[in-house]
XYZ file of N, CA, C and O in Angstrom:
836
model
N -108.153 163.372 -53.044
C -106.993 164.043 -52.765
C -105.808 162.761 -51.269
O -105.465 161.966 -51.492
N -106.358 162.487 -50.769
C -106.410 161.175 -49.593
C -105.797 159.353 -50.330
O -105.813 159.533 -50.044
N -107.408 159.762 -51.025
C -107.476 158.635 -51.959
C -106.080 158.034 -52.878
O -105.409 157.239 -53.189
N -106.309 159.415 -53.396
C -104.658 159.318 -54.267
C -103.368 159.022 -53.737
O -102.710 158.920 -54.048
N -103.122 159.734 -52.627
C -101.639 159.681 -51.942
C -101.626 158.244 -51.269
O -101.190 157.908 -51.539
N -102.596 157.887 -50.994
C -102.618 155.808 -50.410
C -102.013 155.035 -51.288
O -101.314 154.466 -51.394
N -102.782 155.747 -52.971
C -102.878 154.495 -53.677
C -101.034 154.964 -53.931
O -100.589 153.818 -54.815
N -100.940 155.989 -54.110
C -99.530 156.191 -55.124
C -98.583 155.633 -53.786
O -97.709 154.769 -53.945
N -99.027 155.869 -52.286
C -97.771 154.877 -51.396
C -98.078 153.324 -51.394
O -96.589 153.015 -51.757
N -99.160 152.313 -52.155
C -99.367 151.502 -52.086
C -97.754 150.908 -52.883
O -97.552 149.966 -53.085
N -98.347 152.065 -53.714
C -97.786 151.833 -55.016
C -95.853 151.528 -55.460
O -95.541 150.941 -56.397
N -95.566 152.337 -54.227
C -94.065 152.351 -53.882
C -93.519 152.034 -53.246
O -92.336 151.558 -53.035
N -95.086 150.905 -52.191
C -94.299 150.305 -51.039
C -92.937 148.651 -52.091
O -93.459 148.423 -53.021
N -92.479 148.402 -50.876
C -91.457 147.466 -51.800
C -91.881 146.029 -51.189
O -91.521 144.885 -51.623
N -93.142 146.329 -50.304
C -94.226 144.846 -50.677
C -93.645 144.805 -48.972
O -92.838 145.114 -48.384
N -94.288 143.170 -48.627
C -94.481 143.467 -47.391
C -93.631 142.467 -47.013
O -92.812 143.009 -45.586
N -93.033 141.553 -46.691
C -91.746 140.556 -47.228
C -90.843 140.728 -47.888
O -90.967 140.413 -49.279
N -89.740 142.009 -48.286
C -89.417 141.657 -50.207
C -88.363 140.258 -50.173
O -87.910 140.301 -51.342
N -88.286 140.062 -48.903
C -87.437 138.502 -50.090
C -87.612 137.923 -48.758
O -87.455 136.858 -48.370
N -88.999 136.922 -49.987
C -89.640 135.691 -49.330
C -89.011 134.327 -49.115
O -88.972 133.317 -48.938
N -88.616 134.260 -50.380
C -87.394 133.111 -50.210
C -86.257 133.009 -49.492
O -85.507 131.617 -49.546
N -85.501 133.947 -49.211
C -84.043 133.666 -48.169
C -84.863 132.838 -46.912
O -86.306 133.412 -46.320
N -84.292 132.647 -46.803
C -84.461 132.022 -45.320
C -84.801 132.627 -44.304
O -84.249 133.200 -43.858
N -85.859 132.279 -43.040
C -85.528 133.419 -41.872
C -84.743 132.955 -40.778
O -84.746 131.315 -41.132
N -84.629 133.536 -40.006
C -84.147 132.893 -38.829
C -84.992 133.590 -37.632
O -85.097 134.565 -37.059
N -85.401 132.570 -36.842
C -86.038 132.004 -36.286
C -85.508 132.177 -34.768
O -83.566 132.199 -34.578
N -85.519 132.940 -34.123
C -85.291 133.187 -33.190
C -85.622 131.931 -31.308
O -84.782 132.036 -30.117
N -86.441 130.875 -31.915
C -86.180 130.483 -30.983
C -87.299 129.299 -31.833
O -88.655 130.085 -32.812
N -87.651 127.896 -31.552
C -88.694 127.020 -32.046
C -89.670 126.751 -31.623
O -89.853 126.945 -30.258
N -91.257 126.321 -32.563
C -92.741 126.128 -31.521
C -93.318 125.111 -32.257
O -92.562 124.545 -33.272
N -93.533 124.532 -31.561
C -94.556 123.389 -32.211
C -95.191 123.582 -33.703
O -95.392 122.535 -35.065
N -95.533 124.677 -34.287
C -96.666 125.162 -35.446
C -95.091 125.541 -36.358
O -95.869 125.836 -37.470
N -93.439 125.548 -36.240
C -92.922 125.542 -37.067
C -92.849 124.584 -38.270
O -92.685 123.767 -38.407
N -92.650 124.802 -39.386
C -93.279 124.505 -40.633
C -94.456 124.193 -40.671
O -94.756 122.781 -41.355
N -95.484 124.032 -40.226
C -96.360 122.969 -39.986
C -97.095 123.072 -41.371
O -96.988 124.129 -42.334
N -97.858 122.283 -41.511
C -98.664 122.040 -43.017
C -100.190 123.545 -43.076
O -99.964 123.979 -41.953
N -100.100 124.274 -44.509
C -101.425 125.240 -44.363
C -103.201 124.762 -42.893
O -103.084 125.667 -42.573
N -103.426 123.473 -43.435
C -104.462 123.493 -42.488
C -104.216 123.426 -41.018
O -104.727 123.622 -39.994
N -102.755 123.230 -40.543
C -102.815 123.085 -39.407
C -102.112 124.854 -38.769
O -103.007 125.113 -38.037
N -101.786 125.224 -40.060
C -101.273 126.724 -39.334
C -102.763 127.541 -39.353
O -103.440 128.538 -38.744
N -103.769 127.281 -39.994
C -105.033 127.447 -40.190
C -106.410 127.258 -39.172
O -106.307 128.374 -38.309
N -105.772 126.476 -38.750
C -105.936 125.892 -37.576
C -105.786 126.333 -36.135
O -106.637 126.737 -34.695
N -104.565 126.563 -36.185
C -103.770 127.015 -34.769
C -104.334 128.804 -35.084
O -104.066 129.248 -33.658
N -103.653 129.596 -35.644
C -104.623 130.583 -36.002
C -105.649 131.433 -36.078
O -106.371 132.482 -36.922
N -106.687 130.021 -36.161
C -108.035 130.746 -36.858
C -108.587 131.617 -36.199
O -109.563 132.167 -36.416
N -108.814 131.993 -34.899
C -108.815 132.633 -33.796
C -108.887 133.682 -34.463
O -109.983 134.951 -34.870
N -107.354 134.353 -34.587
C -107.021 135.951 -34.493
C -107.206 135.574 -36.714
O -107.864 136.820 -36.546
N -107.656 134.838 -37.340
C -107.458 134.478 -38.845
C -109.322 135.310 -39.482
O -109.488 135.862 -39.700
N -110.071 134.885 -38.368
C -111.669 134.992 -38.001
C -111.756 136.300 -37.930
O -112.497 137.119 -39.296
N -111.638 136.975 -37.697
C -111.643 138.172 -37.098
C -111.700 139.899 -37.620
O -111.398 140.242 -38.128
N -109.981 139.310 -38.704
C -109.492 140.748 -39.163
C -109.355 140.066 -40.844
O -110.335 141.340 -40.837
N -109.954 139.044 -41.086
C -110.545 138.516 -42.309
C -112.136 139.989 -42.215
O -112.820 140.097 -43.648
N -112.874 139.007 -40.720
C -113.830 139.715 -41.383
C -114.760 141.267 -41.172
O -114.652 142.381 -41.438
N -112.929 142.055 -40.142
C -113.018 143.415 -39.621
C -112.850 144.164 -41.009
O -113.005 144.982 -41.177
N -112.127 143.533 -41.647
C -111.121 144.145 -43.235
C -112.088 143.690 -44.392
O -111.761 144.891 -44.906
N -112.819 142.495 -44.235
C -113.453 141.760 -45.559
C -112.001 141.644 -46.333
O -112.451 141.318 -47.822
N -110.971 140.686 -46.133
C -110.542 140.053 -46.762
C -110.691 138.330 -46.655
O -111.306 137.812 -45.734
N -110.067 138.014 -47.852
C -109.516 136.559 -47.516
C -109.671 135.307 -46.747
O -108.443 135.610 -46.384
N -110.019 135.436 -45.446
C -109.181 134.126 -44.571
C -108.472 133.366 -44.933
O -107.037 132.795 -44.245
N -108.374 132.724 -46.124
C -108.022 131.184 -46.753
C -106.307 132.667 -47.273
O -105.924 131.752 -47.127
N -106.637 133.317 -46.949
C -105.941 134.099 -47.861
C -104.905 134.187 -47.112
O -103.174 134.296 -47.071
N -105.242 134.875 -45.804
C -104.133 135.043 -45.059
C -103.839 133.591 -43.552
O -102.084 133.967 -44.220
N -103.664 132.498 -43.878
C -103.356 131.422 -43.479
C -102.614 130.680 -44.718
O -102.062 130.621 -43.937
N -102.862 130.643 -45.945
C -101.946 131.190 -46.584
C -100.671 131.564 -46.988
O -99.496 131.341 -46.944
N -101.012 132.753 -46.942
C -99.881 133.615 -46.408
C -98.932 133.665 -45.463
O -97.635 133.416 -45.410
N -99.571 133.212 -44.091
C -98.774 133.331 -43.306
C -98.569 131.506 -42.983
O -96.689 131.441 -42.812
N -98.815 130.293 -43.743
C -98.575 129.559 -43.626
C -96.503 129.238 -44.748
O -95.363 129.414 -44.100
N -96.572 130.181 -45.828
C -95.903 130.303 -46.659
C -94.559 131.172 -45.686
O -93.972 130.845 -46.163
N -95.063 131.824 -44.988
C -93.963 133.677 -44.402
C -92.980 132.674 -43.617
O -91.987 133.262 -43.157
N -93.972 131.912 -42.615
C -93.786 131.733 -40.991
C -93.565 130.336 -40.947
O -93.039 130.007 -40.005
N -94.354 129.486 -41.463
C -94.657 128.321 -41.484
C -95.517 128.615 -39.426
O -95.384 126.834 -39.764
N -96.276 129.246 -39.714
C -96.823 129.572 -38.421
C -96.154 129.828 -37.309
O -96.399 129.763 -35.973
N -95.085 129.770 -37.091
C -94.330 130.716 -35.861
C -94.440 132.030 -35.918
O -93.090 132.962 -36.886
N -94.100 132.784 -34.721
C -94.433 134.142 -34.531
C -92.936 134.368 -34.601
O -93.564 135.977 -34.312
N -92.770 134.175 -34.024
C -91.134 134.760 -33.348
C -90.165 134.594 -34.680
O -88.960 134.954 -34.554
N -90.353 134.491 -36.068
C -89.798 134.034 -37.066
C -89.120 135.934 -37.181
O -90.328 136.589 -37.395
N -87.854 136.661 -37.862
C -87.631 137.342 -38.346
C -86.842 137.307 -39.313
O -85.305 136.217 -38.680
N -86.831 137.916 -40.893
C -85.966 136.777 -41.361
C -84.662 138.195 -41.668
O -84.540 138.734 -41.252
N -83.700 137.859 -42.706
C -82.896 139.104 -42.784
C -83.025 139.815 -43.569
O -81.943 141.017 -42.807
N -84.273 140.489 -43.440
C -84.978 141.719 -43.886
C -85.487 142.273 -43.145
O -85.618 143.817 -43.714
N -85.143 141.953 -42.107
C -85.722 142.777 -40.443
C -87.710 142.270 -41.023
O -88.596 142.690 -40.037
N -88.269 141.117 -41.849
C -89.835 141.165 -41.682
C -89.937 139.798 -40.538
O -89.267 139.279 -39.956
N -91.058 140.295 -39.964
C -91.238 139.640 -38.600
C -91.915 139.221 -38.188
O -93.521 139.808 -38.946
N -91.893 138.327 -37.945
C -93.871 137.683 -37.375
C -94.909 136.102 -37.797
O -93.551 136.446 -39.658
N -95.480 136.018 -37.747
C -96.630 135.370 -38.606
C -96.717 135.664 -40.104
O -96.227 134.436 -41.163
N -96.831 136.537 -40.506
C -97.080 137.374 -41.774
C -95.451 138.145 -42.128
O -95.913 138.909 -43.457
N -94.422 138.067 -41.593
C -93.752 138.546 -41.781
C -93.463 140.216 -42.466
O -93.313 140.479 -43.316
N -94.125 140.817 -41.637
C -94.066 141.970 -41.821
C -93.223 142.718 -41.681
O -92.257 143.288 -40.731
N -92.476 143.685 -42.601
C -91.542 144.799 -42.049
C -92.090 146.662 -41.945
O -92.690 146.719 -41.916
N -91.932 146.449 -40.585
C -91.873 147.887 -39.797
C -92.010 149.593 -40.425
O -93.481 150.065 -40.963
N -91.298 149.320 -40.903
C -90.158 150.888 -42.055
C -91.397 150.371 -42.679
O -91.683 151.726 -44.312
N -92.260 149.457 -43.966
C -93.185 150.085 -44.979
C -94.532 149.691 -45.103
O -95.681 150.287 -44.889
N -94.693 148.421 -45.412
C -95.442 147.343 -44.261
C -96.364 148.473 -43.511
O -97.989 148.684 -43.404
N -95.741 148.058 -42.545
C -96.308 148.081 -41.087
C -96.867 149.708 -41.176
O -97.522 150.274 -40.517
N -95.960 150.874 -41.411
C -96.319 151.622 -41.589
C -96.968 152.534 -42.307
O -98.048 153.848 -41.972
N -97.137 151.736 -43.437
C -98.799 152.560 -44.403
C -99.717 151.879 -43.827
O -100.699 152.778 -43.851
N -99.513 151.191 -43.000
C -101.428 150.175 -42.022
C -101.515 151.888 -41.139
O -102.274 151.742 -41.089
N -100.714 151.430 -40.476
C -100.617 153.103 -39.088
C -100.516 153.943 -40.195
O -102.186 154.903 -39.337
N -100.674 154.534 -41.448
C -100.545 156.312 -41.515
C -102.229 155.790 -42.023
O -102.915 156.611 -41.669
N -102.822 154.489 -42.124
C -104.232 154.988 -42.920
C -104.784 154.505 -41.482
O -106.193 155.034 -42.145
N -104.421 154.266 -40.682
C -105.274 154.139 -39.329
C -104.966 155.670 -38.760
O -105.709 155.543 -37.332
N -104.848 156.392 -39.208
C -104.295 157.823 -38.619
C -103.233 157.457 -37.232
O -103.242 159.139 -36.715
N -102.287 156.607 -37.594
C -101.448 156.691 -36.308
C -100.093 156.823 -36.933
O -99.679 157.095 -37.993
N -98.715 157.230 -35.822
C -97.976 157.742 -36.226
C -96.823 156.808 -35.757
O -97.020 155.525 -34.876
N -96.257 156.724 -36.861
C -94.700 155.932 -36.933
C -95.339 155.022 -37.409
O -95.580 154.113 -38.833
N -95.067 153.458 -36.258
C -95.062 152.269 -37.017
C -94.712 151.158 -36.402
O -94.167 151.319 -34.709
N -95.122 149.754 -36.376
C -95.207 148.764 -34.600
C -93.711 148.812 -34.822
O -92.859 148.519 -35.187
N -94.000 147.790 -33.675
C -92.492 147.589 -33.294
C -92.084 146.239 -33.093
O -93.254 145.722 -33.476
N -91.204 145.837 -32.820
C -91.121 143.751 -33.105
C -91.714 143.610 -31.753
O -92.362 142.623 -32.629
N -92.075 143.829 -30.842
C -92.812 143.352 -30.005
C -94.330 143.317 -30.243
O -94.813 142.048 -29.985
N -94.445 144.373 -30.615
C -96.217 144.042 -31.691
C -95.874 143.359 -32.952
O -97.689 142.503 -32.491
N -95.047 143.557 -33.239
C -94.915 142.458 -34.615
C -94.866 140.576 -34.669
O -95.746 139.993 -34.780
N -94.996 140.691 -33.185
C -94.380 139.651 -32.849
C -95.140 139.085 -32.237
O -96.154 137.638 -31.925
N -96.519 139.963 -31.762
C -98.138 139.452 -30.983
C -98.743 138.583 -32.404
O -99.020 139.113 -33.093
N -98.674 137.553 -31.949
C -100.119 137.411 -33.651
C -101.326 137.764 -33.955
O -101.369 137.835 -34.785
N -101.870 138.195 -33.027
C -103.001 138.874 -32.737
C -103.033 140.338 -33.627
O -103.660 140.455 -34.466
N -102.236 140.662 -33.207
C -101.631 142.418 -34.124
C -101.448 141.668 -35.075
O -100.518 142.799 -36.623
N -99.310 141.221 -35.642
C -99.590 140.825 -36.522
C -100.337 140.351 -38.028
O -100.549 141.203 -38.918
N -101.704 139.266 -37.786
C -102.495 139.211 -38.107
C -103.452 140.040 -38.909
O -103.827 140.116 -40.374
N -104.111 141.681 -37.516
C -104.086 142.665 -37.876
C -103.998 143.358 -38.910
O -104.266 144.337 -40.024
N -101.745 143.769 -38.611
C -101.707 144.690 -39.763
C -101.490 143.690 -40.859
O -101.756 144.539 -41.762
N -101.044 142.880 -41.140
C -101.204 141.950 -41.946
C -102.315 141.890 -43.426
O -102.410 142.152 -43.603
N -103.531 141.735 -41.726
C -105.091 141.638 -42.785
C -105.281 143.759 -43.970
O -105.582 143.571 -44.279
N -104.643 144.014 -42.470
C -104.931 145.789 -43.450
C -103.895 146.344 -43.613
O -104.860 146.913 -45.159
N -103.134 145.309 -44.610
C -102.448 145.046 -45.447
C -102.468 145.069 -46.811
O -102.823 145.746 -47.517
N -103.126 144.137 -46.380
C -103.979 143.064 -47.578
C -105.332 143.780 -48.571
O -105.428 143.931 -49.250
N -105.609 144.921 -47.341
C -106.847 145.421 -47.636
C -106.737 147.110 -48.526
O -106.547 147.365 -49.176
N -105.145 147.576 -48.008
C -104.767 148.375 -49.138
C -104.978 147.934 -50.018
O -104.638 149.581 -50.874
N -104.016 147.302 -50.382
C -103.928 146.475 -51.398
C -104.742 146.144 -51.856
O -104.935 146.976 -53.602
N -105.638 146.391 -51.913
C -106.837 145.784 -52.545
C -107.740 147.031 -53.004
O -108.402 147.186 -54.121
N -107.930 147.644 -51.613
C -108.677 149.055 -52.471
C -107.977 149.781 -52.744
O -108.598 151.271 -53.755
N -106.665 149.799 -53.174
C -106.116 150.984 -53.855
C -105.172 150.618 -54.982
O -105.631 150.908 -56.083
N -104.182 150.055 -55.337
C -103.798 150.208 -55.824
C -103.893 149.011 -56.995
O -103.654 148.786 -57.879
N -104.809 148.019 -55.886
C -104.833 146.511 -57.323
C -106.779 146.968 -57.390
O -107.380 146.600 -57.467
N -107.161 148.281 -56.792
C -108.588 148.794 -57.135
C -108.953 148.009 -58.519
O -108.242 148.906 -59.035
N -110.062 147.892 -59.042
C -110.541 147.641 -59.955
C -109.893 146.497 -61.000
O -110.682 146.458 -61.929
N -109.644 145.385 -60.276
C -108.903 144.913 -61.090
C -110.525 143.713 -60.356
O -110.705 143.169 -59.635
N -111.547 143.050 -61.751
C -112.789 142.784 -61.395
C -112.636 140.890 -61.162
O -113.505 140.833 -60.618
N -111.796 139.859 -61.889
C -112.021 138.932 -61.702
C -111.254 138.729 -59.663
O -110.446 139.266 -59.874
N -112.580 138.224 -59.398
C -112.434 137.927 -58.216
C -110.032 136.936 -57.373
O -109.871 137.187 -56.973
N -110.453 136.176 -58.988
C -109.318 134.971 -59.128
C -108.122 135.706 -59.163
O -106.884 135.769 -59.122
N -107.987 137.237 -60.342
C -106.949 137.753 -60.345
C -106.302 138.434 -59.303
O -105.567 138.997 -59.420
N -107.592 139.502 -58.363
C -107.638 140.046 -57.872
C -106.626 139.075 -55.954
O -106.033 139.702 -56.161
N -107.207 138.220 -56.638
C -105.964 137.062 -55.637
C -104.305 137.220 -56.085
O -103.717 137.352 -54.448
N -104.486 136.230 -57.151
C -102.862 136.588 -57.362
C -102.432 137.709 -57.573
O -100.979 137.055 -57.256
N -102.668 138.987 -57.354
C -102.059 139.784 -57.415
C -102.087 140.344 -56.816
O -100.806 140.711 -56.287
N -102.761 139.917 -55.419
C -102.767 140.688 -54.323
C -101.479 139.823 -53.981
O -100.484 140.088 -52.926
N -101.167 138.793 -53.801
C -99.966 137.411 -53.326
C -99.002 137.757 -53.857
O -97.555 138.060 -52.694
N -98.659 138.222 -55.374
C -97.787 138.698 -55.801
C -97.208 140.668 -55.367
O -95.586 140.508 -54.790
N -98.249 140.959 -55.114
C -98.117 142.756 -54.276
C -97.715 142.915 -53.012
O -97.130 143.327 -52.402
N -98.018 141.745 -52.578
C -97.711 141.042 -51.050
C -96.372 141.272 -51.090
O -95.913 141.818 -50.131
N -96.275 140.246 -50.798
C -94.376 139.793 -51.362
C -93.456 141.294 -51.800
O -92.461 141.448 -51.985
N -94.015 141.665 -53.050
C -93.337 142.784 -53.853
C -93.490 143.900 -54.229
O -92.725 144.132 -54.876
N -94.324 143.938 -54.111
C -95.123 145.690 -54.074
C -95.886 145.578 -55.449
O -95.553 145.288 -56.744
N -96.657 146.095 -55.301
C -97.674 147.141 -56.147
C -97.265 147.263 -57.508
O -97.357 147.156 -58.978
N -96.239 148.088 -57.723
C -95.801 148.763 -58.355
C -95.247 148.405 -58.800
O -95.450 148.101 -60.866
N -94.114 147.120 -58.825
C -93.361 146.634 -59.715
C -94.898 145.561 -60.521
O -94.109 145.031 -61.093
N -95.940 144.692 -60.377
C -96.668 144.357 -60.534
C -96.862 144.917 -61.730
O -97.125 144.568 -63.245
N -98.172 146.117 -61.189
C -98.262 147.029 -62.622
C -97.809 147.456 -63.992
O -98.057 147.595 -64.908
N -96.573 148.175 -63.068
C -95.313 148.406 -64.401
C -94.808 146.867 -64.890
O -94.219 147.034 -66.199
N -95.456 146.268 -64.727
C -95.392 145.044 -66.478
C -96.453 145.323 -67.642
O -95.954 144.359 -68.674
N -97.143 146.047 -66.599
C -98.126 145.930 -67.776
C -97.649 147.332 -68.596
O -97.974 147.716 -69.629
N -98.046 148.348 -67.383
C -97.925 149.303 -67.822
C -97.304 150.611 -66.810
O -97.898 150.006 -65.667
N -96.413 151.451 -67.286
C -96.464 152.242 -65.979
C -97.749 153.547 -65.466
O -97.898 154.421 -64.722
N -98.957 153.920 -66.405
C -99.455 153.643 -66.105
C -100.918 153.346 -65.011
O -101.015 151.801 -65.525
N -101.185 153.159 -64.161
C -102.066 152.073 -62.893
C -103.386 152.346 -64.111
O -103.738 150.537 -63.758
N -103.826 152.709 -64.720
C -105.215 152.594 -65.274
C -104.941 152.014 -66.475
O -105.765 151.323 -66.500
N -103.916 152.309 -67.267
C -103.918 151.185 -68.547
C -103.384 149.754 -67.593
O -104.174 148.573 -68.371
N -102.920 149.613 -66.502
C -102.339 148.211 -66.789
C -103.431 147.900 -66.236
O -104.083 146.325 -66.222
N -104.599 148.391 -65.186
C -105.504 147.860 -64.743
C -106.335 147.194 -66.208
O -106.754 145.974 -65.811
N -106.532 147.937 -66.949
C -107.920 147.708 -68.342
C -106.712 146.525 -68.999
O -107.664 145.523 -69.319
N -105.862 146.250 -68.920
C -105.164 145.207 -69.666
C -105.309 144.325 -68.821
O -105.370 142.649 -69.564
N -104.846 144.249 -67.196
C -104.582 142.534 -66.041
C -106.263 142.203 -66.476
O -106.230 141.030 -66.526
N -107.334 143.476 -66.454
C -109.081 142.715 -66.628
C -109.021 142.294 -68.582
O -110.234 141.615 -69.233
N -107.835 142.063 -69.654
C -108.636 141.913 -70.358
C -107.580 140.273 -70.476
O -108.340 139.708 -71.304
N -107.633 140.171 -69.366
C -106.126 138.625 -69.352
C -107.651 137.001 -68.630
O -108.341 137.957 -67.732
N -107.554 136.252 -68.553
C -107.959 135.365 -67.716
C -107.007 135.131 -66.383
O -106.095 135.856 -66.534
N -107.834 134.661 -65.713
C -106.487 134.506 -63.934
C -105.602 133.618 -65.043
O -104.418 134.199 -64.540
N -106.139 132.439 -65.290
C -104.736 131.479 -66.031
C -103.785 132.953 -66.916
O -102.540 132.198 -66.957
N -104.128 133.240 -67.662
C -103.359 133.625 -68.489
C -102.088 134.954 -67.361
O -101.198 135.506 -68.003
N -103.284 135.843 -66.477
C -102.122 136.322 -65.492
C -101.689 136.169 -65.125
O -100.210 136.391 -64.816
N -101.672 134.782 -64.286
C -101.337 133.920 -63.295
C -99.245 133.573 -64.254
O -98.213 133.691 -64.044
N -99.652 133.402 -65.371
C -98.427 132.908 -67.099
C -97.566 134.143 -67.211
O -96.388 134.409 -66.907
N -98.447 135.025 -66.957
C -97.560 136.979 -66.946
C -96.878 136.962 -66.204
O -95.936 137.077 -66.415
N -97.223 136.737 -64.587
C -96.507 136.689 -63.847
C -95.584 136.109 -63.472
O -93.741 136.067 -63.464
N -95.539 134.491 -64.005
C -93.790 133.494 -64.399
C -92.911 134.016 -65.503
O -92.466 133.711 -65.068
N -93.681 135.061 -66.123
C -92.794 134.647 -67.680
C -91.899 136.413 -67.237
O -90.803 136.528 -67.594
N -92.547 137.786 -67.277
C -92.521 139.415 -67.037
C -92.017 139.804 -65.713
O -92.044 140.605 -65.519
N -92.242 138.855 -64.073
C -92.093 139.594 -63.049
C -91.092 140.313 -62.650
O -90.363 138.947 -63.030
N -90.604 141.064 -63.068
C -88.669 141.266 -62.623
C -87.886 140.577 -61.751
O -86.886 140.162 -61.226
N -88.608 140.420 -60.578
C -88.591 139.813 -59.016
C -88.462 138.386 -59.391
O -89.570 137.495 -59.381
N -87.240 137.683 -59.181
C -86.765 136.630 -59.514
C -87.628 135.145 -58.469
O -87.685 134.419 -59.430
N -88.112 135.509 -57.840
C -88.650 135.385 -56.081
C -89.903 135.183 -56.231
O -91.037 134.135 -55.795
N -90.343 135.838 -56.787
C -91.982 136.274 -57.267
C -92.963 135.503 -58.119
O -94.105 134.865 -57.645
N -92.407 134.655 -59.202
C -93.255 133.020 -59.572
C -93.649 132.332 -58.316
O -94.423 131.882 -59.019
N -92.567 131.680 -57.789
C -92.393 130.571 -56.805
C -93.426 131.243 -55.872
O -93.601 130.508 -55.726
N -93.164 132.499 -55.563
C -93.744 133.024 -53.907
C -95.067 132.620 -54.819
O -96.435 132.403 -53.777
N -95.346 133.270 -55.388
C -97.223 132.857 -56.184
C -97.441 131.918 -56.627
O -98.227 130.794 -55.463
N -96.352 130.821 -56.715
C -96.786 129.338 -57.189
C -97.185 128.564 -55.729
O -98.136 128.172 -55.116
N -96.330 129.347 -54.526
C -96.472 128.359 -53.508
C -97.920 128.895 -52.726
O -97.827 127.533 -51.432
N -97.625 129.627 -52.129
C -98.967 130.597 -51.524
C -100.592 129.931 -52.372
O -100.990 129.658 -51.197
N -100.750 130.096 -53.499
C -101.632 129.248 -54.307
C -101.824 127.977 -54.114
O -103.177 127.541 -53.711
N -100.516 127.235 -53.980
C -100.989 125.836 -53.461
C -100.960 125.915 -52.357
O -102.223 125.138 -51.676
N -100.636 127.302 -51.041
C -100.957 126.647 -49.540
C -102.920 126.904 -49.222
O -102.821 126.326 -49.005
N -102.857 128.023 -50.238
C -104.022 128.730 -50.336
C -105.312 127.108 -50.730
O -106.807 127.326 -49.924
N -104.819 126.004 -51.927
C -105.962 125.180 -52.263
C -104.991 123.792 -50.660
O -106.621 123.001 -51.330
N -104.648 124.084 -50.121
C -105.034 123.445 -49.062
C -105.254 122.825 -47.807
O -105.977 122.010 -47.247
N -106.153 124.557 -48.101
C -106.561 124.425 -46.831
C -107.665 124.319 -47.216
O -108.861 125.437 -47.411
N -109.198 124.128 -46.011
C -110.105 123.657 -46.129
C -111.032 124.898 -46.057
O -110.841 125.857 -45.583
């Protein structure tokens, strides 16, 4: 029952940063603002390595998301109130992570501005996506693409482009090659920013050594 509730809640999430294409509103500039992905990866590797190891998620994916979401600036706050390196919304992704960890409430803004805590919460959210709503996607590359899109716009929106039945949607995804899935997102996702977000994070991922 607990797993089912977790799955349903992940499906209903609007995504970690629901408006990734809108310009963020930095509170102050840092030397890492808009740094290239490789520099972002190097700058925060101490935290990304720990989070990736702890949650069993791809460290390069964490760094690529940081690069696209904040350019490596831990103080950025978006118009939709997504905060910090991984642009986490406390009321959605933050609250979901807290709930799965048995904690009440949601992270504070100061907590989300802390690089270590922000990355930990972001990695935990990636793990929730992969272990619940996206569970069953067999190809690792397809799973990465699905995770990227779901991180920004929610897993439910993605799966509904295939079917309103989760199991059927996963089966349809598994019938595709990664390239076919990528093109499906480009052509079928209802959120206008989703195709570009997938492209941007994928491009950043490829530039990280």
